[in-house]
Amino acid sequence: MHTVAILAYDGMSGLESGSAAEIFGMHDLSPAFCAGIPTPWYSVRLCSKEPEVRMLGGATLRTSFGLADLAEADTVVIPSVADANKIASPAVVEAIRAASQRHSRLVSICSGAFALAEAGVLDGRRATTHWIYADLLQERFPDVDVDPTPLYVDEGDVLTSAGCAAGLDLCLHIVRSDHGAHIANDVARRLVISPHRAGGQAQYIESPVPAPTTDGEIARGMAWAMAHLDSPITLDELAAQSSLSRRSYLRRFAKATGTTPIKWLIAQRIQASLALLESSDLSVEQIAARVGFDSPVTFRHHFVRSLHTTPSEYRGCFTGRVLGA
């Protein structure tokens, strides 16, 4: 049976380790619930340096497995480290190196990438972590090719993911790689999570959606634009709806929102397209027109720029099919 060792440590949160244990430990559930899951599945082991560790919230976790068990596992999962600014435990680093020498599959969630980097297994490789830690990871480990944008990176025997939720995506990706899309989709349905978010998808959408502005004229123009997203909208029309000159409109819009009218408008159109991609049978071309892009090519360009995935790939996360690709 394929063994999955998950590192437990003092001060840990139960979310990341628990998510991995839930996915890889699903064989422990009732036979009726696990119908269709292949056997043998995975054997999950929570491993720690000490037999007892304290968790966030005051709980105490007793483990039956140590770092020697972690080093011998087929897949090793390293959740977030306790402090990304500090050197990882030498004992943990040595266990990771031992697992690497055995050609184990190494997986990190969020800042767990720092422990992998400390062990040297990320040198010369592309890796990711939560975007708030990306600069620090690159600064501390310059030999690592840090990419702050994707949800997860699969480098074969070493896989890294962004924040906690992206750890779920990566664990499902591993199940998909090991057992196929059908089984991974079945696991996702049981967990009530998205069956597939591509690793290259952006960690977050950097779309300017400002808090409601107190500038009444600007707010009036924005409301008009939202009601007419399916039509071509020019800068002069936006200024006219706000009863301002073009120059005054640009200045006041930037002051109220921190961005430009065109960037804001593109972001609203991308946002409006998401619900249509998730729940409708409209083609990508039809959706592009419905949210006001002048062509499917323009729509795809801005969509990829915002989400680092295509409209069709995004749709596939929710429907399992590709329409109007």
Short mmCIF file of C-alpha atoms in Angstrom, two decimals:
data_model
loop_
_atom_site.label_atom_id
_atom_site.label_comp_id
_atom_site.label_asym_id
_atom_site.label_seq_id
_atom_site.Cartn_x
_atom_site.Cartn_y
_atom_site.Cartn_z
CA MET A 1 0.00 0.00 0.00
CA HIS A 2 1.27 3.49 -0.89
CA THR A 3 2.20 5.28 2.33
CA VAL A 4 1.60 9.02 2.77
CA ALA A 5 3.43 10.65 5.67
CA ILE A 6 2.21 14.06 6.85
CA LEU A 7 4.48 16.13 9.06
CA ALA A 8 3.04 17.23 12.41
CA TYR A 9 4.86 19.79 14.54
CA ASP A 10 4.43 21.97 17.60
CA GLY A 11 2.22 24.98 16.91
CA MET A 12 0.67 23.47 13.77
CA SER A 13 -2.75 24.27 12.37
CA GLY A 14 -4.98 21.28 11.75
CA LEU A 15 -6.33 22.57 8.45
CA GLU A 16 -3.58 21.61 6.01
CA SER A 17 -2.55 18.33 7.60
CA GLY A 18 -6.21 17.46 8.12
CA SER A 19 -7.08 18.17 4.49
CA ALA A 20 -4.32 15.89 3.24
CA ALA A 21 -5.26 13.19 5.75
CA GLU A 22 -8.91 13.41 4.70
CA ILE A 23 -8.15 12.96 1.01
CA PHE A 24 -5.49 10.29 1.26
CA GLY A 25 -7.17 8.56 4.20
CA MET A 26 -10.57 8.19 2.59
CA HIS A 27 -10.28 4.38 2.60
CA ASP A 28 -11.09 4.45 6.32
CA LEU A 29 -14.64 5.59 5.56
CA SER A 30 -17.63 3.25 5.25
CA PRO A 31 -17.70 0.79 2.31
CA ALA A 32 -20.88 2.38 0.94
CA PHE A 33 -19.29 5.82 0.97
CA CYS A 34 -16.14 4.53 -0.66
CA ALA A 35 -17.81 2.60 -3.47
CA GLY A 36 -15.65 2.97 -6.58
CA ILE A 37 -12.48 3.90 -4.69
CA PRO A 38 -9.72 1.44 -5.63
CA THR A 39 -7.96 -0.70 -3.07
CA PRO A 40 -5.34 -0.61 -1.89
CA TRP A 41 -5.73 3.15 -1.49
CA TYR A 42 -3.25 5.10 0.65
CA SER A 43 -1.95 4.44 4.14
CA VAL A 44 -1.76 7.76 6.00
CA ARG A 45 0.69 8.44 8.83
CA LEU A 46 0.95 11.64 10.87
CA CYS A 47 4.63 11.87 11.78
CA SER A 48 6.31 14.14 14.28
CA LYS A 49 9.65 14.60 15.98
CA GLU A 50 8.02 14.20 19.39
CA PRO A 51 5.15 11.80 20.21
CA GLU A 52 2.98 14.72 21.30
CA VAL A 53 2.58 18.13 19.66
CA ARG A 54 0.50 21.17 20.57
CA MET A 55 -1.85 22.56 17.95
CA LEU A 56 -3.30 26.01 17.44
CA GLY A 57 -6.34 26.45 19.63
CA GLY A 58 -4.99 24.53 22.60
CA ALA A 59 -5.45 20.97 21.34
CA THR A 60 -2.78 18.30 21.76
CA LEU A 61 -2.05 15.69 19.10
CA ARG A 62 -0.45 12.35 19.91
CA THR A 63 1.23 10.62 16.99
CA SER A 64 2.28 7.02 16.58
CA PHE A 65 4.89 7.71 13.90
CA GLY A 66 8.21 9.54 13.99
CA LEU A 67 10.50 11.21 11.50
CA ALA A 68 12.04 7.85 10.55
CA ASP A 69 8.59 6.81 9.30
CA LEU A 70 8.32 10.07 7.37
CA ALA A 71 11.67 9.41 5.69
CA GLU A 72 10.51 5.96 4.58
CA ALA A 73 7.12 7.00 3.14
CA ASP A 74 6.26 6.90 -0.55
CA THR A 75 4.76 10.40 -0.42
CA VAL A 76 5.79 13.03 2.13
CA VAL A 77 3.51 16.02 2.78
CA ILE A 78 4.97 19.08 4.52
CA PRO A 79 2.28 21.57 5.69
CA SER A 80 3.11 25.19 6.51
CA VAL A 81 6.19 25.69 8.65
CA ALA A 82 5.80 27.33 12.04
CA ASP A 83 7.85 30.38 11.03
CA ALA A 84 9.01 31.03 7.46
CA ASN A 85 11.71 33.39 8.74
CA LYS A 86 13.44 30.72 10.81
CA ILE A 87 15.61 27.79 9.82
CA ALA A 88 13.63 24.55 9.67
CA SER A 89 14.26 21.84 12.24
CA PRO A 90 17.50 20.00 11.35
CA ALA A 91 15.80 16.69 12.16
CA VAL A 92 12.94 17.47 9.74
CA VAL A 93 15.38 18.61 7.06
CA GLU A 94 17.37 15.39 7.42
CA ALA A 95 14.19 13.31 7.15
CA ILE A 96 13.21 15.15 3.96
CA ARG A 97 16.66 14.58 2.49
CA ALA A 98 16.47 10.89 3.37
CA ALA A 99 13.07 10.64 1.70
CA SER A 100 14.43 12.41 -1.37
CA GLN A 101 17.32 9.96 -1.59
CA ARG A 102 14.77 7.15 -1.55
CA HIS A 103 13.00 8.89 -4.46
CA SER A 104 9.90 9.57 -2.40
CA ARG A 105 7.37 12.05 -3.75
CA LEU A 106 7.76 15.31 -1.80
CA VAL A 107 4.80 17.66 -1.40
CA SER A 108 4.55 21.04 0.31
CA ILE A 109 1.51 23.12 1.18
CA CYS A 110 1.81 26.89 1.58
CA SER A 111 5.01 27.79 3.49
CA GLY A 112 5.98 24.13 3.73
CA ALA A 113 8.07 24.95 0.66
CA PHE A 114 10.60 26.56 3.02
CA ALA A 115 11.33 23.18 4.62
CA LEU A 116 11.78 21.57 1.20
CA ALA A 117 14.07 24.43 0.17
CA GLU A 118 16.05 24.06 3.41
CA ALA A 119 16.63 20.42 2.49
CA GLY A 120 17.93 21.48 -0.93
CA VAL A 121 15.36 19.50 -2.91
CA LEU A 122 14.02 22.65 -4.65
CA ASP A 123 17.38 23.85 -5.97
CA GLY A 124 17.18 24.42 -9.72
CA ARG A 125 13.48 23.65 -9.70
CA ARG A 126 10.38 25.75 -10.24
CA ALA A 127 8.31 26.01 -7.07
CA THR A 128 5.51 28.06 -5.57
CA THR A 129 4.22 29.03 -2.15
CA HIS A 130 1.58 31.38 -0.80
CA TRP A 131 2.03 34.70 -2.61
CA ILE A 132 2.76 36.56 0.65
CA TYR A 133 5.83 34.33 1.18
CA ALA A 134 7.11 34.26 -2.41
CA ASP A 135 9.61 37.11 -2.11
CA LEU A 136 10.97 35.75 1.16
CA LEU A 137 11.37 32.26 -0.31
CA GLN A 138 13.30 33.68 -3.26
CA GLU A 139 15.44 35.84 -1.00
CA ARG A 140 16.35 33.02 1.36
CA PHE A 141 16.84 30.41 -1.36
CA PRO A 142 18.09 32.09 -4.56
CA ASP A 143 18.72 28.73 -6.27
CA VAL A 144 14.98 28.03 -6.30
CA ASP A 145 12.93 29.28 -9.27
CA VAL A 146 10.06 30.78 -7.29
CA ASP A 147 6.84 31.39 -9.22
CA PRO A 148 4.30 33.29 -7.07
CA THR A 149 1.36 32.99 -9.45
CA PRO A 150 0.14 29.36 -9.79
CA LEU A 151 -1.99 27.32 -7.42
CA TYR A 152 0.53 24.50 -7.54
CA VAL A 153 3.61 23.33 -9.41
CA ASP A 154 4.24 19.70 -10.36
CA GLU A 155 7.93 18.97 -10.92
CA GLY A 156 7.46 15.21 -10.98
CA ASP A 157 8.83 13.95 -7.68
CA VAL A 158 8.57 17.36 -5.98
CA LEU A 159 5.29 19.27 -5.88
CA THR A 160 4.56 22.60 -4.20
CA SER A 161 1.32 24.49 -3.64
CA ALA A 162 0.14 27.94 -2.64
CA GLY A 163 -2.15 28.61 0.34
CA CYS A 164 -4.19 26.15 2.38
CA ALA A 165 -7.01 25.74 -0.14
CA ALA A 166 -4.51 25.21 -2.95
CA GLY A 167 -3.23 22.25 -0.92
CA LEU A 168 -6.59 20.60 -1.58
CA ASP A 169 -6.14 21.20 -5.29
CA LEU A 170 -2.68 19.67 -5.20
CA CYS A 171 -3.79 16.61 -3.23
CA LEU A 172 -6.59 16.04 -5.75
CA HIS A 173 -4.08 16.46 -8.55
CA ILE A 174 -1.99 13.70 -6.97
CA VAL A 175 -5.02 11.42 -6.73
CA ARG A 176 -5.80 12.22 -10.36
CA SER A 177 -2.24 11.36 -11.38
CA ASP A 178 -2.28 8.12 -9.38
CA HIS A 179 -5.81 6.87 -10.08
CA GLY A 180 -7.31 8.90 -12.92
CA ALA A 181 -9.79 11.75 -13.32
CA HIS A 182 -12.87 9.64 -12.53
CA ILE A 183 -11.63 8.75 -9.05
CA ALA A 184 -10.39 12.29 -8.36
CA ASN A 185 -13.79 13.70 -9.38
CA ASP A 186 -15.52 11.19 -7.08
CA VAL A 187 -13.32 12.27 -4.16
CA ALA A 188 -14.04 15.93 -4.94
CA ARG A 189 -17.79 15.35 -5.00
CA ARG A 190 -17.64 13.70 -1.59
CA LEU A 191 -15.68 16.62 -0.20
CA VAL A 192 -17.95 19.12 -2.00
CA ILE A 193 -15.03 20.95 -3.60
CA SER A 194 -14.12 21.88 -7.16
CA PRO A 195 -12.99 18.72 -8.98
CA HIS A 196 -10.20 20.44 -10.87
CA ARG A 197 -8.49 23.78 -10.70
CA ALA A 198 -5.52 23.69 -13.02
CA GLY A 199 -2.16 24.23 -11.32
CA GLY A 200 -1.42 27.20 -13.56
CA GLN A 201 -4.52 29.05 -12.45
CA ALA A 202 -3.75 32.27 -10.61
CA GLN A 203 -3.70 32.26 -6.81
CA TYR A 204 -6.02 35.25 -6.82
CA ILE A 205 -7.69 37.55 -9.33
CA GLU A 206 -5.96 40.88 -9.26
CA SER A 207 -9.05 42.74 -10.39
CA PRO A 208 -9.71 46.21 -9.06
CA VAL A 209 -13.09 45.94 -7.32
CA PRO A 210 -13.01 48.95 -5.01
CA ALA A 211 -15.14 49.64 -2.01
CA PRO A 212 -18.24 51.73 -2.80
CA THR A 213 -17.10 55.24 -3.62
CA THR A 214 -18.47 58.31 -1.88
CA ASP A 215 -18.06 60.26 -5.12
CA GLY A 216 -21.66 60.38 -6.34
CA GLU A 217 -20.88 61.28 -9.95
CA ILE A 218 -18.32 58.45 -10.30
CA ALA A 219 -20.67 55.98 -8.60
CA ARG A 220 -23.46 56.94 -11.01
CA GLY A 221 -21.24 56.27 -14.02
CA MET A 222 -20.11 52.93 -12.59
CA ALA A 223 -23.68 51.82 -11.97
CA TRP A 224 -24.62 52.73 -15.54
CA ALA A 225 -21.67 50.74 -16.87
CA MET A 226 -22.62 47.66 -14.84
CA ALA A 227 -26.11 47.81 -16.36
CA HIS A 228 -24.70 48.01 -19.89
CA LEU A 229 -21.79 45.55 -19.80
CA ASP A 230 -23.14 43.77 -22.88
CA SER A 231 -22.67 46.91 -24.99
CA PRO A 232 -19.56 48.77 -26.17
CA ILE A 233 -18.70 51.45 -23.61
CA THR A 234 -16.31 54.29 -24.33
CA LEU A 235 -14.45 56.51 -21.94
CA ASP A 236 -16.39 59.52 -23.20
CA GLU A 237 -19.69 57.74 -22.45
CA LEU A 238 -18.57 56.98 -18.91
CA ALA A 239 -17.56 60.60 -18.39
CA ALA A 240 -20.88 61.80 -19.81
CA GLN A 241 -22.86 59.50 -17.46
CA SER A 242 -20.97 61.10 -14.59
CA SER A 243 -21.60 64.60 -15.96
CA LEU A 244 -17.87 65.29 -16.07
CA SER A 245 -15.33 66.22 -18.67
CA ARG A 246 -13.03 63.43 -19.81
CA ARG A 247 -10.07 64.91 -17.94
CA SER A 248 -11.98 65.46 -14.69
CA TYR A 249 -13.52 62.01 -14.94
CA LEU A 250 -10.14 60.27 -15.24
CA ARG A 251 -8.73 62.22 -12.29
CA ARG A 252 -11.72 61.62 -10.01
CA PHE A 253 -12.10 57.97 -11.02
CA ALA A 254 -8.46 57.27 -10.14
CA LYS A 255 -8.88 59.05 -6.81
CA ALA A 256 -12.07 57.11 -6.00
CA THR A 257 -10.96 53.65 -7.10
CA GLY A 258 -7.18 53.55 -7.39
CA THR A 259 -7.35 52.33 -10.99
CA THR A 260 -8.39 53.47 -14.48
CA PRO A 261 -11.91 53.25 -15.92
CA ILE A 262 -10.82 50.81 -18.65
CA LYS A 263 -9.03 48.44 -16.25
CA TRP A 264 -12.04 48.54 -13.95
CA LEU A 265 -14.42 47.85 -16.83
CA ILE A 266 -12.39 44.88 -18.08
CA ALA A 267 -12.34 43.44 -14.55
CA GLN A 268 -16.13 43.72 -14.28
CA ARG A 269 -16.58 41.98 -17.62
CA ILE A 270 -14.27 39.14 -16.59
CA GLN A 271 -16.14 38.83 -13.30
CA ALA A 272 -19.49 38.74 -15.10
CA SER A 273 -18.25 35.98 -17.39
CA LEU A 274 -17.44 33.63 -14.52
CA ALA A 275 -21.04 32.79 -13.63
CA LEU A 276 -21.84 32.13 -17.30
CA LEU A 277 -18.83 29.83 -17.66
CA GLU A 278 -19.78 28.00 -14.47
CA SER A 279 -23.47 27.42 -15.13
CA SER A 280 -24.47 28.01 -18.76
CA ASP A 281 -24.08 26.12 -22.04
CA LEU A 282 -23.23 29.30 -23.94
CA SER A 283 -20.11 29.05 -26.08
CA VAL A 284 -17.06 31.11 -25.21
CA GLU A 285 -17.85 33.29 -28.22
CA GLN A 286 -21.41 33.92 -26.96
CA ILE A 287 -20.20 34.69 -23.46
CA ALA A 288 -17.60 37.12 -24.80
CA ALA A 289 -20.34 39.04 -26.60
CA ARG A 290 -22.74 38.91 -23.66
CA VAL A 291 -20.24 40.57 -21.29
CA GLY A 292 -19.20 43.20 -23.81
CA PHE A 293 -15.88 42.09 -25.30
CA ASP A 294 -15.54 43.00 -28.97
CA SER A 295 -14.19 39.56 -29.89
CA PRO A 296 -13.52 36.11 -28.35
CA VAL A 297 -9.81 36.74 -28.88
CA THR A 298 -9.94 39.87 -26.73
CA PHE A 299 -11.97 38.02 -24.10
CA ARG A 300 -9.48 35.14 -23.92
CA HIS A 301 -6.54 37.56 -23.76
CA HIS A 302 -7.89 39.46 -20.76
CA PHE A 303 -9.20 36.29 -19.08
CA VAL A 304 -5.80 34.56 -19.24
CA ARG A 305 -4.09 37.74 -18.10
CA SER A 306 -6.36 37.94 -15.03
CA LEU A 307 -6.71 34.28 -14.05
CA HIS A 308 -3.73 32.58 -15.73
CA THR A 309 -6.06 30.01 -17.27
CA THR A 310 -8.32 29.98 -20.32
CA PRO A 311 -12.12 30.37 -20.26
CA SER A 312 -12.49 26.76 -21.42
CA GLU A 313 -10.15 25.42 -18.73
CA TYR A 314 -11.99 27.46 -16.11
CA ARG A 315 -15.31 26.04 -17.30
CA GLY A 316 -13.91 22.53 -17.11
CA CYS A 317 -13.38 22.98 -13.35
CA PHE A 318 -17.15 23.14 -12.88
CA THR A 319 -18.61 21.06 -15.69
CA GLY A 320 -15.94 18.56 -16.63
CA ARG A 321 -16.46 19.49 -20.27
CA VAL A 322 -15.23 22.10 -22.73
CA LEU A 323 -17.68 24.08 -24.84
CA GLY A 324 -16.72 26.58 -27.47
CA ALA A 325 -13.01 26.11 -26.81
#
